[in-house]
Structure formats: C-alpha cells, structure tokens
C-alpha cells in the first residue's frame, strides 16, 4: 500500500474544500488557533511513518485524552469499573446533562464528559499522583519525555467549566463521585490540556492497533481483551452523537477532541491522526472526518 501517495492525494483534494466549520470558542484559548492548520500522520505497524502538512505541530488533545484515562483505569481495575460508567452510545452531545437524571448518575460511556469525569474520580482514588502518572503513561506510549500540558489552555478551561462542574455536582448527589469535585475537575482539565502532534498521537495510539503492545520495544501494556473493549467503545462512542455517522463514513474505531484532532486505528494495520481546528455542529473536526473517509475509501480497507 502506498500510504504516502494516498495521504498526498487527500491533502490536495481537501485543501480545495471551503470549510464551514468553526473553531471551538467556549474555551477562549482554543479560539486563538489558526483555522487553516491541517496535518495528518499515519503510523503503519510494519512500514513506519507517513504524513503531510502541520503533522508535527502540537495541539490541544482535549477529549482524545479520555482514551488514555480509560486505558489507565482499566489497567488498574477489573470489571467493577463498569458498574460506575456504562458502555452504551449516548446519542447526546458530549457535555449533555439530560441522561444522568433518569439514569441515576451513571454516565452512558467513558467518552462523554460525565463518563470521563467518573474515570478521573476513579484514577484519583487509585493513584497517588494521577496527573504525573498519566503524563508518564503517555510519555511511555510515545517514547517521548517532552509531552506536557498547555498552561494557558488549562487556565482558560478552568475559568469556564460551568457545565463540567454541574455534571460533577449532579453525579456527586447520586453518590457516583467519591472525591472532592474540584479535585476531579482539576485532573480532567489537566488531561484535556495535554498537547501532542499528529505524529505523537499516532505513536501513542499504536497500542490499540497493535494488540496492547508498544511497537518500539514490544512491551505489553494492556491485555488484548482490554484493548478489544477500548476499541469497541471508540467505535460506538468515540464521536458522541455522531458516532454512527463516523462509523458509517470511515469504518474505524476512533476518538475526537474539540482541539480539532481525530485519531483512528485499523487493528493490525495502523494508527492515524488528523488535525484541522474547525469543528462541525457536533464538535468533531469537519475536515478530519472527511480526510479519514477518504483514507478508508482510497485504501479500500476498513474494519468492515
Ligand atoms: N475539555 C473539553 C470539555 O470538557 C473537552 C470536550 C471535547 O473535546 N469534546 O468540554
């Protein structure tokens, strides 16, 4: 497969398409990002790296961090984790409160904000210094000690966390948050404000394409059974109320963030990341979704 040729074709095809999306502005610091940034990086299990555009520039990973938080929680805990957070698609926006009321404070899945907040609560109860632990974990996945947070994005989200604070208070009232809500919020925002490039995200997500093993040293990070489950949750819940549409168009498990990044994996084949900041009304990168649709169409390969 000539991945570089395919990526170059995607870049020239999509650069001509006028974007109707809008850069996220409810976190004011994210609104400052240049909307024309566009990069893509594919990391193949047996033939290495392919890329175009701004693929080495770091951006705010936002909700993509929810996959790392869940992975860390699943490596520490068994099935009990899923008594506090379900694994069903929500069909609602990522920051919605409505389902929590009639589902007794149990979030639909770990990739909506409510679910990720419960996962953060679990990490606080089980890890001494979860902020450092999670950064160490991502640094190990990428074999790169420089990955860190963007302090301005962290401070900016912290000042505008009304919905996430509401979600935490609501779940606390149902007994599904055990720690102080501001401690949980702090960890959640810290994880959202991590910055990584398309290349670094593709390297980190290689464990989901490679049965739980790091490609660079063959170390087993997570059992194949747990990797299967995380990939299944990405497939069904990775794009909130657009998870069906992403599955329908792209046919790969993946996860998006409001920083404009999307990561997707093809088990046994590759991890791929695309970054374009303008978002569609569901909060997913408009060009990112198109680029991944072109990738699985032009390669003729998806998981289906
Ligand atoms: N930090 C963002 C929030 O909590 C993450 C949302 C996202 O990337 N979808 O609203």
mmCIF file of C-alpha atoms and ligand atoms in Angstrom, residues 26-27 61-64 66 94-95 113 157 164 188 192 240 255-259 283, ligand 1:
data_model
loop_
_atom_site.group_PDB
_atom_site.id
_atom_site.type_symbol
_atom_site.label_atom_id
_atom_site.label_comp_id
_atom_site.label_asym_id
_atom_site.label_seq_id
_atom_site.Cartn_x
_atom_site.Cartn_y
_atom_site.Cartn_z
ATOM 1 C CA UNK A 26 -16.287 28.062 24.574
ATOM 2 C CA UNK A 27 -12.714 27.517 25.826
ATOM 3 C CA UNK A 61 -5.776 16.913 22.508
ATOM 4 C CA UNK A 62 -8.902 17.679 24.617
ATOM 5 C CA UNK A 63 -11.261 14.658 24.654
ATOM 6 C CA UNK A 64 -8.760 12.357 22.966
ATOM 7 C CA UNK A 66 -10.358 10.299 27.617
ATOM 8 C CA UNK A 94 -20.521 15.366 24.784
ATOM 9 C CA UNK A 95 -21.416 17.760 27.617
ATOM 10 C CA UNK A 113 -17.684 14.302 29.684
ATOM 11 C CA UNK A 157 -10.933 25.949 30.551
ATOM 12 C CA UNK A 164 -18.462 20.124 33.858
ATOM 13 C CA UNK A 188 -9.986 16.254 33.993
ATOM 14 C CA UNK A 192 -7.735 17.824 28.278
ATOM 15 C CA UNK A 240 -20.792 11.423 20.777
ATOM 16 C CA UNK A 255 -11.750 9.445 19.115
ATOM 17 C CA UNK A 256 -12.116 13.165 18.533
ATOM 18 C CA UNK A 257 -11.390 16.286 20.580
ATOM 19 C CA UNK A 258 -12.588 19.890 20.350
ATOM 20 C CA UNK A 259 -8.998 20.951 19.611
ATOM 21 C CA UNK A 283 -17.997 19.172 17.862
HETATM 22 N N1 LIG B 1 -12.321 19.948 27.647
HETATM 23 C C1 LIG B 1 -13.473 19.800 26.814
HETATM 24 C C2 LIG B 1 -14.749 19.851 27.671
HETATM 25 O O1 LIG B 1 -14.767 19.306 28.715
HETATM 26 C C3 LIG B 1 -13.392 18.506 26.054
HETATM 27 C C4 LIG B 1 -14.548 18.295 25.095
HETATM 28 C C5 LIG B 1 -14.195 17.592 23.818
HETATM 29 O O2 LIG B 1 -13.038 17.574 23.369
HETATM 30 N N2 LIG B 1 -15.201 17.073 23.164
HETATM 31 O O3 LIG B 1 -15.725 20.443 27.288
#
